[in-house]
mmCIF file of C-alpha atoms in Angstrom:
data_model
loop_
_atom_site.group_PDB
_atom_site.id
_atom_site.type_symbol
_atom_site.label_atom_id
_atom_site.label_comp_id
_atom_site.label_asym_id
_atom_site.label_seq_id
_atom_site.Cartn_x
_atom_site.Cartn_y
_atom_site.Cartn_z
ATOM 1 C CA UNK A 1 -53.718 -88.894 181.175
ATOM 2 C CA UNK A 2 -55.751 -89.743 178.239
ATOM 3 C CA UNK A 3 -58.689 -87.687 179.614
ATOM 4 C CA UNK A 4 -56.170 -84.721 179.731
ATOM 5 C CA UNK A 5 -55.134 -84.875 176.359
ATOM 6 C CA UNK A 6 -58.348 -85.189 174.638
ATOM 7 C CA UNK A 7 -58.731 -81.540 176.590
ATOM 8 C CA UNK A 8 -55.726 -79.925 174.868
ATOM 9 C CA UNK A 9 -56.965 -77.610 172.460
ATOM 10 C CA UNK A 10 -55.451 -79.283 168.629
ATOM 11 C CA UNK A 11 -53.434 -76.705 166.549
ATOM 12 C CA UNK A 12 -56.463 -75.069 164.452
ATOM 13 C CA UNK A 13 -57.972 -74.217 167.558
ATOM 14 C CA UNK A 14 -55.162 -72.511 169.135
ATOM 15 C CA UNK A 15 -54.699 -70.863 165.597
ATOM 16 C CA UNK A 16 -58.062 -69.349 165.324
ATOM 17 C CA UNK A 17 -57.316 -67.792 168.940
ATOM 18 C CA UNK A 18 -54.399 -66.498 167.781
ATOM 19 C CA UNK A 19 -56.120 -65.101 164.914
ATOM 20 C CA UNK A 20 -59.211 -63.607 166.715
ATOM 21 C CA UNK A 21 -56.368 -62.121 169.070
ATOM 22 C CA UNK A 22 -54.623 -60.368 166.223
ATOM 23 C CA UNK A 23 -57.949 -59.433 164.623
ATOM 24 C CA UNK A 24 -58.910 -57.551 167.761
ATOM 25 C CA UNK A 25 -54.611 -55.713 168.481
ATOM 26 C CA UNK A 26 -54.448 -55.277 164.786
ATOM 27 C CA UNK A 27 -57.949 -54.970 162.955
ATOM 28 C CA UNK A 28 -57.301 -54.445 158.884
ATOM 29 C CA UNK A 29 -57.963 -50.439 158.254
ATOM 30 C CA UNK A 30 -58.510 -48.140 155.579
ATOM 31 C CA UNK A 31 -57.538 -49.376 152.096
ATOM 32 C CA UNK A 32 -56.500 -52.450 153.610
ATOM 33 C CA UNK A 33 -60.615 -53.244 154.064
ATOM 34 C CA UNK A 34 -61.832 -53.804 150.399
ATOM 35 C CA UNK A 35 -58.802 -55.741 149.798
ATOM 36 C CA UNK A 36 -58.988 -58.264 152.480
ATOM 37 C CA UNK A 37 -63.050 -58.436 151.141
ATOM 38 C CA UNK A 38 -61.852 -59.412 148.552
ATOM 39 C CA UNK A 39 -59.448 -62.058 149.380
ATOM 40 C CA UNK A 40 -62.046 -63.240 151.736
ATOM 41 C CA UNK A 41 -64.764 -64.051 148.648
ATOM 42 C CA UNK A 42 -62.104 -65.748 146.645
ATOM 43 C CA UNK A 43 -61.109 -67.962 149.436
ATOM 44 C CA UNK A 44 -64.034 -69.347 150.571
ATOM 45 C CA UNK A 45 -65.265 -70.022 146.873
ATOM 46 C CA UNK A 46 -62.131 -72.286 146.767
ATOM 47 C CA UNK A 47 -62.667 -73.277 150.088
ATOM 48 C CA UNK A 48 -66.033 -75.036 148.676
ATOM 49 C CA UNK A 49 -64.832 -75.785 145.297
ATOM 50 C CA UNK A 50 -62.678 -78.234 146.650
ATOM 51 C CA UNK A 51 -64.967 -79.534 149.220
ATOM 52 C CA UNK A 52 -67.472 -80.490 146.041
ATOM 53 C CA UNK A 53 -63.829 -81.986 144.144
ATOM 54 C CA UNK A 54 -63.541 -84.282 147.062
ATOM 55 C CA UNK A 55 -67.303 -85.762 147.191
ATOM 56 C CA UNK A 56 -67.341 -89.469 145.545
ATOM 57 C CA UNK A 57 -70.186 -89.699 143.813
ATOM 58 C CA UNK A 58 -70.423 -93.690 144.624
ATOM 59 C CA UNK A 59 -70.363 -92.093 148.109
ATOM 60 C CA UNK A 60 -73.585 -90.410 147.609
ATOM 61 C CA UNK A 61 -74.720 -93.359 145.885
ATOM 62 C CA UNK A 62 -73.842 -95.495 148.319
ATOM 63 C CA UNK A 63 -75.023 -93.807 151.726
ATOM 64 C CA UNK A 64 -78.430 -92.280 150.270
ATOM 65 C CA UNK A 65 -80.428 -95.417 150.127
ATOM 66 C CA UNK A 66 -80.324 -95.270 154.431
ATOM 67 C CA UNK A 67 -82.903 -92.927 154.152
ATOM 68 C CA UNK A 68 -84.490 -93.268 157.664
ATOM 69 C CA UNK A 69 -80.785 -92.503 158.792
ATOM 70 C CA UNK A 70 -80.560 -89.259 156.864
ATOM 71 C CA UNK A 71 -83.786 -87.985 157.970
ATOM 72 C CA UNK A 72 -83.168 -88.261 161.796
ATOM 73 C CA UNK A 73 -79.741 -86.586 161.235
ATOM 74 C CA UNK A 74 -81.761 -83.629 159.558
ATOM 75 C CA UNK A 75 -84.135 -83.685 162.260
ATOM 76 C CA UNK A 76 -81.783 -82.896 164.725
ATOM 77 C CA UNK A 77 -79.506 -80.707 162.644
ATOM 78 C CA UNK A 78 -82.820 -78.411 160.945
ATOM 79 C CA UNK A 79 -85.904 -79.341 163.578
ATOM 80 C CA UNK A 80 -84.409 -80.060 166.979
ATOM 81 C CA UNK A 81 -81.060 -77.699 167.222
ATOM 82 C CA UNK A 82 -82.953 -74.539 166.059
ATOM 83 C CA UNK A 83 -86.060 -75.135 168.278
ATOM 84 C CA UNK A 84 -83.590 -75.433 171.109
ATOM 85 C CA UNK A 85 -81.757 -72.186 170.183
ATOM 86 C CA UNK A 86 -84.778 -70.329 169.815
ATOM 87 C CA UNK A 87 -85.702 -71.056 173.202
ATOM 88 C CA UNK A 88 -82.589 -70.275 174.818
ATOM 89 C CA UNK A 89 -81.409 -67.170 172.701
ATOM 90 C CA UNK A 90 -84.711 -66.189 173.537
ATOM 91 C CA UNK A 91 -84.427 -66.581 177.177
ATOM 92 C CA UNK A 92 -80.857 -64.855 177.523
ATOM 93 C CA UNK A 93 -81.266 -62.049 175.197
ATOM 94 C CA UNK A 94 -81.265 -60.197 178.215
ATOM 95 C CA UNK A 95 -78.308 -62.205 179.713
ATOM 96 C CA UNK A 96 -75.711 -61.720 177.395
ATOM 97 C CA UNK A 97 -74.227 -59.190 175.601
ATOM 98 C CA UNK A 98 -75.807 -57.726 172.517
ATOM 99 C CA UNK A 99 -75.246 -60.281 169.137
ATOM 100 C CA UNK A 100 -74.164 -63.233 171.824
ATOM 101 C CA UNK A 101 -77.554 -64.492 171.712
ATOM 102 C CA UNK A 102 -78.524 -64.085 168.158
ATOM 103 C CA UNK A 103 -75.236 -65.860 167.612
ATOM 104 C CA UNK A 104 -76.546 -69.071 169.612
ATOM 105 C CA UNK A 105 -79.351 -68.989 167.351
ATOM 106 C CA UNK A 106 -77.221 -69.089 164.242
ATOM 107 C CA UNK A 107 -74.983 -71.945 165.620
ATOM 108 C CA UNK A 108 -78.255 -74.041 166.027
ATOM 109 C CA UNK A 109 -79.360 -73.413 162.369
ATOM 110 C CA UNK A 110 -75.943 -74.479 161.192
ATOM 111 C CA UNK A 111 -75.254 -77.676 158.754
ATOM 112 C CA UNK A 112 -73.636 -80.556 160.356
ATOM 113 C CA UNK A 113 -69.619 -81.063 159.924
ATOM 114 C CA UNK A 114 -68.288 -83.425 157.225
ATOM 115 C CA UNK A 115 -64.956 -84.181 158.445
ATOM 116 C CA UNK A 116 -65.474 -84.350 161.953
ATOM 117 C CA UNK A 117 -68.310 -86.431 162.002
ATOM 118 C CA UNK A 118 -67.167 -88.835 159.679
ATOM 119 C CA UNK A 119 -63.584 -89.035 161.529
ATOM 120 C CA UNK A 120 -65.296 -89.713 164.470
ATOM 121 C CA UNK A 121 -68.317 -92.626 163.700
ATOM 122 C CA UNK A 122 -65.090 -94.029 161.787
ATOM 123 C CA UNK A 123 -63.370 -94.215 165.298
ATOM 124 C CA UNK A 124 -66.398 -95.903 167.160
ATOM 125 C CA UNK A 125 -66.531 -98.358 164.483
ATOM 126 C CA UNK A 126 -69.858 -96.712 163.019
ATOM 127 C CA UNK A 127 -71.496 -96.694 159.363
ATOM 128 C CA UNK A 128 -69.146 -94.232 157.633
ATOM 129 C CA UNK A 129 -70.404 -94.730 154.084
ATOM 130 C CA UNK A 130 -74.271 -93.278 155.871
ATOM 131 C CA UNK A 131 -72.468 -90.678 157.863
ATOM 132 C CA UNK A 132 -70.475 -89.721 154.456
ATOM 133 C CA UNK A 133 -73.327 -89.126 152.722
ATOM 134 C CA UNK A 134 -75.659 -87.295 156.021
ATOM 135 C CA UNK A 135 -73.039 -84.920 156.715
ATOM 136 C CA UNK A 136 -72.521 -84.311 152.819
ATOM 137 C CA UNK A 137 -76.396 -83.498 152.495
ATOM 138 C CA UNK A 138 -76.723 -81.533 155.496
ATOM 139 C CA UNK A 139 -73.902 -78.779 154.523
ATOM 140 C CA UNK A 140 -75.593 -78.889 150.662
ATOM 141 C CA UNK A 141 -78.878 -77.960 152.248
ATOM 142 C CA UNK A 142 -77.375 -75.859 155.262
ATOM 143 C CA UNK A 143 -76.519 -73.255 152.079
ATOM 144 C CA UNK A 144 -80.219 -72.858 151.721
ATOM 145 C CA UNK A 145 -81.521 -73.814 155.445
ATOM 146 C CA UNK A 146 -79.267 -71.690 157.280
ATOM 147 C CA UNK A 147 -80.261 -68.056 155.813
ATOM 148 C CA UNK A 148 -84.077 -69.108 155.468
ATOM 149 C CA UNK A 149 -84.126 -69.909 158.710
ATOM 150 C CA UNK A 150 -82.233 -67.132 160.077
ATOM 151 C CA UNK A 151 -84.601 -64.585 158.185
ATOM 152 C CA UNK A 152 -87.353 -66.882 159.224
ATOM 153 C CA UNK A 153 -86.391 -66.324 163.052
ATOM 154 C CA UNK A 154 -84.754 -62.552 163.407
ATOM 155 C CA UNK A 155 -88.400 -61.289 161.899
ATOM 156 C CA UNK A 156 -88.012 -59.269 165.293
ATOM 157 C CA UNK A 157 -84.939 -57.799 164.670
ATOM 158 C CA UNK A 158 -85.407 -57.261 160.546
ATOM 159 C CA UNK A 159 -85.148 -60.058 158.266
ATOM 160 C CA UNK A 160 -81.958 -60.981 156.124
ATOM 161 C CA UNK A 161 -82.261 -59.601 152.778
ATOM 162 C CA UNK A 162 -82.549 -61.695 149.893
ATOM 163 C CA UNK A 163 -79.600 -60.480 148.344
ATOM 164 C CA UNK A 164 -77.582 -61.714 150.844
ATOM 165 C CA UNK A 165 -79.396 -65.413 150.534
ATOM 166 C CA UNK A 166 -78.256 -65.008 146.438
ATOM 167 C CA UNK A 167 -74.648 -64.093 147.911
ATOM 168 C CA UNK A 168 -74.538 -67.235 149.766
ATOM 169 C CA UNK A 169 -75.582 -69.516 146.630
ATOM 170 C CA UNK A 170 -73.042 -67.363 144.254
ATOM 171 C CA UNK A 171 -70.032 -67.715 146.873
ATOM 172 C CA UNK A 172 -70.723 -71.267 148.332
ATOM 173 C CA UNK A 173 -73.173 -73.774 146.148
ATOM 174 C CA UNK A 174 -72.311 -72.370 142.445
ATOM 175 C CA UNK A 175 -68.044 -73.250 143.628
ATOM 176 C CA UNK A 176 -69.552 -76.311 145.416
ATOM 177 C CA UNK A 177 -71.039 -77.496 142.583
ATOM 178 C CA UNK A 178 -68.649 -76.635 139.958
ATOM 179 C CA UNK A 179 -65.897 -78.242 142.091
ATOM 180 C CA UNK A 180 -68.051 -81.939 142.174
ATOM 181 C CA UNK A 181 -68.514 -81.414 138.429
ATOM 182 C CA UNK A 182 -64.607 -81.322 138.028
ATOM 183 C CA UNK A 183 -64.074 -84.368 140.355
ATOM 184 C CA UNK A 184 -63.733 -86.674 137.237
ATOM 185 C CA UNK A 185 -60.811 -84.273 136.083
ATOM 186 C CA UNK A 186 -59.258 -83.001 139.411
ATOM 187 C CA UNK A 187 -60.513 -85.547 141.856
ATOM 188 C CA UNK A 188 -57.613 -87.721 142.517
ATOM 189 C CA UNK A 189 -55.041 -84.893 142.567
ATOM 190 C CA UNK A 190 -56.922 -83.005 145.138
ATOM 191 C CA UNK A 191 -57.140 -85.539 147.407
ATOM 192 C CA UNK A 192 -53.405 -86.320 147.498
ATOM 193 C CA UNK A 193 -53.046 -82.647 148.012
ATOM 194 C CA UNK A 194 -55.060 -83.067 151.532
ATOM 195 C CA UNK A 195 -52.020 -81.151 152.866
ATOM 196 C CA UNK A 196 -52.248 -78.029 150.431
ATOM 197 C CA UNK A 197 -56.182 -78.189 150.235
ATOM 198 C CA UNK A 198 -56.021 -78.714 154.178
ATOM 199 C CA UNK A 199 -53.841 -75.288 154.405
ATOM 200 C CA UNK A 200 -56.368 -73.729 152.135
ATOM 201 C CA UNK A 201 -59.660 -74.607 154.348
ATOM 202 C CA UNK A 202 -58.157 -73.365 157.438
ATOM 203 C CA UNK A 203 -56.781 -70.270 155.584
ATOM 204 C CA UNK A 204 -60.115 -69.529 154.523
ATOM 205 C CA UNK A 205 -61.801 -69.397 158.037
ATOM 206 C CA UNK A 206 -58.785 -67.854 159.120
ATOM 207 C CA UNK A 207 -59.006 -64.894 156.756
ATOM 208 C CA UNK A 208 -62.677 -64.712 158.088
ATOM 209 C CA UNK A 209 -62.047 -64.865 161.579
ATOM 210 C CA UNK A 210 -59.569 -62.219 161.681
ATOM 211 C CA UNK A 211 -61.917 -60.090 159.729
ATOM 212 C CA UNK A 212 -64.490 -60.197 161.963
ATOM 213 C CA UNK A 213 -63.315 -59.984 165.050
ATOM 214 C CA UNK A 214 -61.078 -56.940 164.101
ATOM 215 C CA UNK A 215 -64.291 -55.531 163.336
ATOM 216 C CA UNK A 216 -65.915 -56.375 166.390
ATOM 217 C CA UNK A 217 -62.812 -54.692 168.193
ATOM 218 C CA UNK A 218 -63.659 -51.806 166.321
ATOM 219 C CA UNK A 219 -67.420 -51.458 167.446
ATOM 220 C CA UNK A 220 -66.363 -52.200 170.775
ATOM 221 C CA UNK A 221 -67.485 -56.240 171.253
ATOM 222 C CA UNK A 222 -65.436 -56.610 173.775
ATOM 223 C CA UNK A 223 -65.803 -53.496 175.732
ATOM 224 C CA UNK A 224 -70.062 -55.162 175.955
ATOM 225 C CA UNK A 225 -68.904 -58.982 176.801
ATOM 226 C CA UNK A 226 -67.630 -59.481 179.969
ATOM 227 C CA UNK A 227 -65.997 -62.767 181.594
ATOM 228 C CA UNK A 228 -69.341 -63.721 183.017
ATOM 229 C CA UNK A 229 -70.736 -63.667 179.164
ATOM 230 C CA UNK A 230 -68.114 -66.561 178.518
ATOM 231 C CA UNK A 231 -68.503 -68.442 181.428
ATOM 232 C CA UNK A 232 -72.290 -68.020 180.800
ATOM 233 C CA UNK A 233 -71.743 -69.307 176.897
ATOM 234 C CA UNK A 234 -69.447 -72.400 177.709
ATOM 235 C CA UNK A 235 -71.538 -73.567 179.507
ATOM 236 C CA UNK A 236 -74.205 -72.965 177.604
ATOM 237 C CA UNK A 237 -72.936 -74.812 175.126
ATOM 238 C CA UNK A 238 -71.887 -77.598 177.065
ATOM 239 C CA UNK A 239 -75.949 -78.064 178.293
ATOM 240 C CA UNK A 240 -76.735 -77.429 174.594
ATOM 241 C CA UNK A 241 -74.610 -80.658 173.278
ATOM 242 C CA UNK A 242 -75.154 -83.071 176.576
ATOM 243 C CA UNK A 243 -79.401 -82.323 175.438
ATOM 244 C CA UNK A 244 -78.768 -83.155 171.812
ATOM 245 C CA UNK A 245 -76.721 -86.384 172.420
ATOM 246 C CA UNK A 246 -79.110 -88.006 174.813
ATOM 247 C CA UNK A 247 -81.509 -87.095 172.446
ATOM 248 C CA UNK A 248 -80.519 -88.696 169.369
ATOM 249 C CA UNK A 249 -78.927 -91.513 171.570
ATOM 250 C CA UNK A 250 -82.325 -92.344 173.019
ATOM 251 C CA UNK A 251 -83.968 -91.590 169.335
ATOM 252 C CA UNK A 252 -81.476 -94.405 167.448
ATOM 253 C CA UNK A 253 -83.087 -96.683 170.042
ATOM 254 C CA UNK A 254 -86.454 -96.086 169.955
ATOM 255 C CA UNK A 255 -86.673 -96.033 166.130
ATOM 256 C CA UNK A 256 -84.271 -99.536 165.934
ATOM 257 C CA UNK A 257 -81.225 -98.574 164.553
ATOM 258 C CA UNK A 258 -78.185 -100.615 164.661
ATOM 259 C CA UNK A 259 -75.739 -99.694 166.800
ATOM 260 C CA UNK A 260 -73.468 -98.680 163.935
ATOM 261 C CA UNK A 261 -76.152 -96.967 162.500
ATOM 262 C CA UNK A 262 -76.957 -95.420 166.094
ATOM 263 C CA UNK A 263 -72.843 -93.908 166.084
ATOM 264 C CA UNK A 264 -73.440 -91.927 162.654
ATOM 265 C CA UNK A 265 -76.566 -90.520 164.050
ATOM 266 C CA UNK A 266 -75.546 -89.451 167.146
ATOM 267 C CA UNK A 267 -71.759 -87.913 165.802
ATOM 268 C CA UNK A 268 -73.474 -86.604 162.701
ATOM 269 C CA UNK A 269 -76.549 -85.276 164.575
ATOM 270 C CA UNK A 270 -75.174 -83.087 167.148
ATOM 271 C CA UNK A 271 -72.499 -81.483 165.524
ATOM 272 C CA UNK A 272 -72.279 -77.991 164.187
ATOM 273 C CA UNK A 273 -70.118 -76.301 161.042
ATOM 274 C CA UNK A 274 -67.303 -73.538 161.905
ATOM 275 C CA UNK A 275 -66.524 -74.183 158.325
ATOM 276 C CA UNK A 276 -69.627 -73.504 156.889
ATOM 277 C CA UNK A 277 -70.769 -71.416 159.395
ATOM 278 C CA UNK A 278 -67.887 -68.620 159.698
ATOM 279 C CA UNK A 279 -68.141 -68.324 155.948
ATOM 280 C CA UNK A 280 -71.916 -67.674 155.305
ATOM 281 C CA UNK A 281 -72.197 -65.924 158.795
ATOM 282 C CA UNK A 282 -69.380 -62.944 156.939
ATOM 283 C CA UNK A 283 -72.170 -62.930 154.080
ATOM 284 C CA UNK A 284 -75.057 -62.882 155.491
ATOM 285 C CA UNK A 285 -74.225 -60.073 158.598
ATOM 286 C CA UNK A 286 -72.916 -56.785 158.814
ATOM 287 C CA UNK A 287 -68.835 -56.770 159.697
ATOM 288 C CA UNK A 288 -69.466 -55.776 162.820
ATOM 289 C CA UNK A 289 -71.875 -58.272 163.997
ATOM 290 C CA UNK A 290 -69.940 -60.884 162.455
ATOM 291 C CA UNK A 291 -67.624 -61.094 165.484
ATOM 292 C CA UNK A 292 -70.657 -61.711 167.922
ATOM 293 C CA UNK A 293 -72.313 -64.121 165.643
ATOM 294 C CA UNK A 294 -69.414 -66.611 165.222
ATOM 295 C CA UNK A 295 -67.922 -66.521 168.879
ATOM 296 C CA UNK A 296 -71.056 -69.043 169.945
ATOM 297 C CA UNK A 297 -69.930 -71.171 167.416
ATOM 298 C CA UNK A 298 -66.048 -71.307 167.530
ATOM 299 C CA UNK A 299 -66.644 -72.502 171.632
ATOM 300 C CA UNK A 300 -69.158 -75.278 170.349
ATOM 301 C CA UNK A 301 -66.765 -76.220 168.099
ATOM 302 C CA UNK A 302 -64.451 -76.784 170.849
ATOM 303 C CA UNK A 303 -66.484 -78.185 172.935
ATOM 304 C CA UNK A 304 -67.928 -81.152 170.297
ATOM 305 C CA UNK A 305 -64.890 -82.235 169.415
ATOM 306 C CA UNK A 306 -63.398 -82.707 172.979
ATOM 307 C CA UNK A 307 -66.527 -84.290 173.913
ATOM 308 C CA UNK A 308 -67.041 -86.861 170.714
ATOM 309 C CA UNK A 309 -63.515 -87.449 171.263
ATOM 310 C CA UNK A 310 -63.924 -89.422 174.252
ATOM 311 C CA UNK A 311 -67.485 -90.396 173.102
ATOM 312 C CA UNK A 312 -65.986 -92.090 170.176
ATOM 313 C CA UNK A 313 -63.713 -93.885 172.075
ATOM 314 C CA UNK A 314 -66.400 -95.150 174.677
ATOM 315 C CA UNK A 315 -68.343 -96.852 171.829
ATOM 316 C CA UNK A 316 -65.286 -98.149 170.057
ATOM 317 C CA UNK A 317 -64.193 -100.197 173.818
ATOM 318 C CA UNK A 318 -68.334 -101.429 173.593
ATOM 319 C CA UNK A 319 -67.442 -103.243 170.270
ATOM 320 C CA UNK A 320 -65.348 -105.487 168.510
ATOM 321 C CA UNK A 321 -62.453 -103.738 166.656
ATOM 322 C CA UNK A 322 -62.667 -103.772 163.067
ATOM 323 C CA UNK A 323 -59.989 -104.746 160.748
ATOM 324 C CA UNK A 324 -59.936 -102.861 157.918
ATOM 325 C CA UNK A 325 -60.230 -99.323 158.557
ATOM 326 C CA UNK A 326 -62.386 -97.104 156.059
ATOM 327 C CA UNK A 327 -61.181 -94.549 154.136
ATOM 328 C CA UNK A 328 -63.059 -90.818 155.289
ATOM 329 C CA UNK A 329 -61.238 -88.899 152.856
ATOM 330 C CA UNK A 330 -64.214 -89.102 150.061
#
């Protein structure tokens, strides 16, 4: 029975559905367009604003002197995930329908999670303050990474324009950044608003979501993917994570970690942003490729968190509970 719940799909999930559902009945039209734009850019600069409000700075502190840690997490977030999407969005190009592949490369070039993989090395009794401050690092950087690479790797389909690389710094760093300068000021409040600020992260992605995939609706997506598309890209995905864990796993070990250490690699290694990614993938693509892009990466979303669910709770019944739980809100 516990196997079967950790299946059942949490409220956010079955919210974005919804959403990409009433993106593709009801797609925004007409004046309605430049509007929702609109609301979209001013959302996801909050979105980030608060994100840099709730980084502790004694968090960076604290988790950047692991430096061996944070450089195999960005191995496998930057090196090893987009040399495995190259080769595989290379090899099904032909496979799936037009944008699905490209969008399996984008996933791969994605940041790392903060919440997720910070929830979940807390669960297996992991380092938390080193996964705080690797999954902190990687989203910074994935602002930059992410569109390099992408330009880097679509120079057969045409390079993203460097415009849209200074979009993604205006929209998401420059609020990030503000947002951590105002922690001293608004810090405290916003995390004991994790409710309100909680609503407005989901909203953003939301908003996002149901923009693209109304969009896609409109330039027929859907019409192109068929049923074997999705069976093709679960399990796709599912191949995709199972590589990357036993990689890292079997990395942690052969470099020496600790087996706390080892937990914050593997959680923070193989995960893969929907909340970074849905955001900079609406800046960085056309509206109606947008759709495409992002459906690789709300199923791996899916899929990581069902399986570090149970992963989490395998390592946590391999070691000795702790007693004092620590806090992942920073």
């Amino acid at each position: 029975m516990r196997f079967l719940s950790n299946l059942r799909p949490d409220h956010f999930t079955i919210a974005l559905l919804a959403t990409a559902a009433a993106g593709t009945a009801l797609p925004a039209a007409g004046a309605a367009i430049p509007l929702l734009k609109i609301i979209i850019s001013f959302s996801i600069a909050i979105l980030f604003f608060l994100q840099g409000a709730r980084l502790s700075r004694n968090t960076i502190i604290e988790g950047a002197v692991h430096w061996r840690l944070h450089l195999t997490v960005f191995a496998a977030t930057f090196i090893l995930f987009p040399i495995l999407g190259l080769v595989l969005s290379r090899g099904l190009e032909l496979a799936l329908a037009p944008g699905i592949a490209l969008g399996v490369l984008y996933l791969c070039l994605l940041p790392s999670t903060i919440q997720s993989s910070i929830t979940f090395t807390s669960l297996a009794n992991g380092n938390v303050a080193a996964a705080i401050c690797s999954a902190s690092a990687s989203n910074m950087l994935g602002v930059f990474l992410t569109p390099l690479l992408m330009s880097l790797f679509m120079h057969t389909e045409g390079s993203i324009p460097l415009s849209s690389i200074v979009s993604v710094v205006v929209q998401i760093l420059v609020p990030f950044v503000a947002g951590h300068l105002a922690r001293p000021w608004i810090g405290e409040w916003v995390e004991r608003q994790w409710k309100l600020t909680g609503l407005v992260d989901r909203g953003a992605i939301l908003l996002v979501v149901y923009y693209a995939f109304g969009a896609a609706a409109v330039n027929g997506l859907w019409h192109q993917l068929s049923p074997r598309d999705l069976i093709v890209l679960l399990l796709l995905s599912c191949v995709l994570l199972a590589l990357v864990l036993a990689i890292m796993t079997g990395a942690s070990r052969l470099l020496g970690f600790s087996r706390r250490d080892e937990i914050a690699i593997v959680f923070c290694g193989s995960k893969k942003s929907l909340g970074s990614g849905v955001p900079i993938a609406s800046i960085l693509f056309p509206a109606a490729m947008v759709g495409a892009i992002i459906l690789p990466v709300m199923l791996f979303h899916q899929i990581q968190l069902i399986v570090c669910a149970i992963l989490a709770r395998w390592y946590a019944g391999r070691v000795n509970p702790v007693s004092h739980w620590p806090n992942t809100s920073a």
